[in-house]
C-alpha positions as a Markdown table, in Angstrom:
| # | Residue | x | y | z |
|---|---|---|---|---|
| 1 | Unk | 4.7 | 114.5 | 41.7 |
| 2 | Unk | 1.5 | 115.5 | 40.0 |
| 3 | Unk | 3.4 | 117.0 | 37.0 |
| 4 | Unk | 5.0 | 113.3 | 36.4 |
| 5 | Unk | 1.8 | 111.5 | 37.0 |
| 6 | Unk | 0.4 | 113.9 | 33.9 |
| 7 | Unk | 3.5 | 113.4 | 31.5 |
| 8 | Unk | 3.0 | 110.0 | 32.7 |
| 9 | Unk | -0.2 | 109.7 | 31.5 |
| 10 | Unk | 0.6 | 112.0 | 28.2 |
| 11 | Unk | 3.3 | 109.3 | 27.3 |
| 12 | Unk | 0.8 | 106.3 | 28.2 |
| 13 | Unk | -2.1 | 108.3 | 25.4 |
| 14 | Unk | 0.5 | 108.9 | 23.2 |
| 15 | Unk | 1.7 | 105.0 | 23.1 |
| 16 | Unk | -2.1 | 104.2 | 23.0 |
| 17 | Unk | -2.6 | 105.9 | 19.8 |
| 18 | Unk | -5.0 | 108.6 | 21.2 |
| 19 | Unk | -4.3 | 112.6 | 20.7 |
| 20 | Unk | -6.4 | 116.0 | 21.9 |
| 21 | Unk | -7.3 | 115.9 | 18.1 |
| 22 | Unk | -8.2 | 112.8 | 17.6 |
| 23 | Unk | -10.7 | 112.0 | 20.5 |
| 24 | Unk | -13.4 | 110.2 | 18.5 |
| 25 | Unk | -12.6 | 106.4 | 17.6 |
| 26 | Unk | -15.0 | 106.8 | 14.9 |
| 27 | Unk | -14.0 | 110.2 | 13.1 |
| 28 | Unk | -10.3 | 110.7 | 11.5 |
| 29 | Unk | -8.9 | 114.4 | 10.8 |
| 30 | Unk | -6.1 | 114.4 | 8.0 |
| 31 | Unk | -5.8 | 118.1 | 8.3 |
| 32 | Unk | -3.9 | 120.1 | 5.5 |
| 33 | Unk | -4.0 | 117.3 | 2.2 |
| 34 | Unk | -2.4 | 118.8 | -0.9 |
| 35 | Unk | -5.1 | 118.8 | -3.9 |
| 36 | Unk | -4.8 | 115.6 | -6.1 |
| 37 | Unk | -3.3 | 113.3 | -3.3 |
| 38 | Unk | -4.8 | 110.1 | -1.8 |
| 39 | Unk | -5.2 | 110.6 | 2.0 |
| 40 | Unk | -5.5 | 106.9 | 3.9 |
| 41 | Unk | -6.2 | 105.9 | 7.6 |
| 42 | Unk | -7.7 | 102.9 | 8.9 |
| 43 | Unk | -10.2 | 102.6 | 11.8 |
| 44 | Unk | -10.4 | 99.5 | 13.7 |
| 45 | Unk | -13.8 | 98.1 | 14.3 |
| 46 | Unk | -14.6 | 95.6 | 17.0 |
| 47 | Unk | -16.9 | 92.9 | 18.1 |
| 48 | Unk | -17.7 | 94.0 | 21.8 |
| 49 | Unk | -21.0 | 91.7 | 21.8 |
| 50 | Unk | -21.3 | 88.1 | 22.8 |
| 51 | Unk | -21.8 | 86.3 | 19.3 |
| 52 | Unk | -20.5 | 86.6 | 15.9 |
| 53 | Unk | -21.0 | 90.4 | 14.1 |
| 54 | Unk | -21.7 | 89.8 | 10.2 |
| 55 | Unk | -20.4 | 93.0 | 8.1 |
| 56 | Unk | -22.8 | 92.7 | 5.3 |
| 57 | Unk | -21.9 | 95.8 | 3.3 |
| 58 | Unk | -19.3 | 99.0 | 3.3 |
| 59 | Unk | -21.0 | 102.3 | 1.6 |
| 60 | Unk | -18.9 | 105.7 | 1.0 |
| 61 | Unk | -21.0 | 108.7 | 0.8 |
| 62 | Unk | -18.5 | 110.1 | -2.4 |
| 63 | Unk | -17.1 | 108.2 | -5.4 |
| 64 | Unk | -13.8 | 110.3 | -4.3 |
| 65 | Unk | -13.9 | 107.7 | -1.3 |
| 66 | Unk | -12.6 | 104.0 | -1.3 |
| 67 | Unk | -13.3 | 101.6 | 1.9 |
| 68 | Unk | -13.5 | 98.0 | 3.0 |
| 69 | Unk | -13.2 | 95.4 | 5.4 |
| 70 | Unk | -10.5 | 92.6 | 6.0 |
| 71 | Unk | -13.0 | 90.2 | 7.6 |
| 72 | Unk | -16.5 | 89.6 | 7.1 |
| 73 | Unk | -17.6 | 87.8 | 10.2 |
| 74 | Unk | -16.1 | 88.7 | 13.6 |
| 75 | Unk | -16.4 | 86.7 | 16.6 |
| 76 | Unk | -16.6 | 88.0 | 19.9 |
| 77 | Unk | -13.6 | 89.9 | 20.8 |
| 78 | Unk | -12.3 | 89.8 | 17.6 |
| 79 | Unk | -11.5 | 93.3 | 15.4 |
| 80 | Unk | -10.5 | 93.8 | 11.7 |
| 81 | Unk | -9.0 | 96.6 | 10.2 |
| 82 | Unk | -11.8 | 99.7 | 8.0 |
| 83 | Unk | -9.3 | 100.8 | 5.2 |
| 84 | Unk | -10.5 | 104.4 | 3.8 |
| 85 | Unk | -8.8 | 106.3 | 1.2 |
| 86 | Unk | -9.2 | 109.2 | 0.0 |
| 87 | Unk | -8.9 | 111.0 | -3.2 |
| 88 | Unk | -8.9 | 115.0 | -3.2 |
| 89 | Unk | -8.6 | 115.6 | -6.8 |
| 90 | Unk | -11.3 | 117.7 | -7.8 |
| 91 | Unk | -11.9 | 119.3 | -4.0 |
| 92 | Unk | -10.5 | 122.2 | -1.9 |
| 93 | Unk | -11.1 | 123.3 | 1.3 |
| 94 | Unk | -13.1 | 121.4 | 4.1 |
| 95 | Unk | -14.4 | 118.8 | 3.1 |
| 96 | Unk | -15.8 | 115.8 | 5.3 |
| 97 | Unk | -17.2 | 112.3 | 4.1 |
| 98 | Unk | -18.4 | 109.2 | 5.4 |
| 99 | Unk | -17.9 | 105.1 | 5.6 |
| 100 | Unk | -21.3 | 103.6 | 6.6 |
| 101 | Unk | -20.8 | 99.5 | 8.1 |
| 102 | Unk | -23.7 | 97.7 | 7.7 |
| 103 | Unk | -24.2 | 95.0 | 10.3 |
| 104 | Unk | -26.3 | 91.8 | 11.4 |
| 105 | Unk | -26.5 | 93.7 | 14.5 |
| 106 | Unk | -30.4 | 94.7 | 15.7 |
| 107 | Unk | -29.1 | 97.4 | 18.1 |
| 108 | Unk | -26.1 | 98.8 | 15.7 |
| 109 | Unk | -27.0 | 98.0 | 12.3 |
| 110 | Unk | -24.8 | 101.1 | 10.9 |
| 111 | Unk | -21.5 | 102.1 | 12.1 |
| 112 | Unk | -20.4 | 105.6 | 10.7 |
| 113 | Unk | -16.9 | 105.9 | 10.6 |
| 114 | Unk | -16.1 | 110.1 | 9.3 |
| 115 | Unk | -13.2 | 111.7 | 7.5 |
| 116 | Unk | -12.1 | 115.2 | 7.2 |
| 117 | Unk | -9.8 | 117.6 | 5.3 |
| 118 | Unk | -8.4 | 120.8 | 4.1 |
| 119 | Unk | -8.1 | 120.1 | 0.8 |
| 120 | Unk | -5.3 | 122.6 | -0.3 |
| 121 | Unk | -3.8 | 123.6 | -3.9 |
């Protein structure tokens, strides 16, 4: 019985999108990216407050990252897809870079979203 209820709950992580390697909604891991390639993934962000969320800006830490935002204003409940790609020419190794959200929110002004990579040749 116990070993069902833990596949059982493997499946339902699995079907959720979650992975032991993935545990952080904010942080992505792309693992092994052949040098030169374009690694994408896109975070969802959501509006768990009780009035409207204004995204007012989307930074990259790199020039060698691209990100952005479907919607601009999200009502409560309401999520929209973070887009990030990545570009590993010119890298190798680990590398690890950032997506900073800028918000209307007082408490959260900055969501952090993180990427990383083993940049290979």
């Amino acid at each position: 019985m116990k070993r069902a209820m833990g596949l059982l709950i493997f499946v339902f992580f699995l079907q959720a999108g979650y992975c032991a390697d993935q545990p952080d909604p904010y942080t992505w891991d792309f693992g092994k990216v052949k040098h030169g390639e374009v690694a994408a993934h896109s975070f969802t962000l959501k509006n768990n407050s009780k009035k409207a969320l204004k995204i007012t800006a989307v930074n990259t830490s790199c020039g060698c990252t691209v990100s952005g935002v479907k919607k601009k204003i999200l009502l409560p409940g309401e999520s929209t897809p973070v887009e990030i790609k990545f570009n590993s020419k010119g890298y190798s190794g680990d590398i690890q870079q950032f997506t900073y959200v800028n918000t209307d929110d007082i408490d959260n002004p900055v969501i952090r979203f993180i990427i990383k990579a083993h940049v290979v040749k």
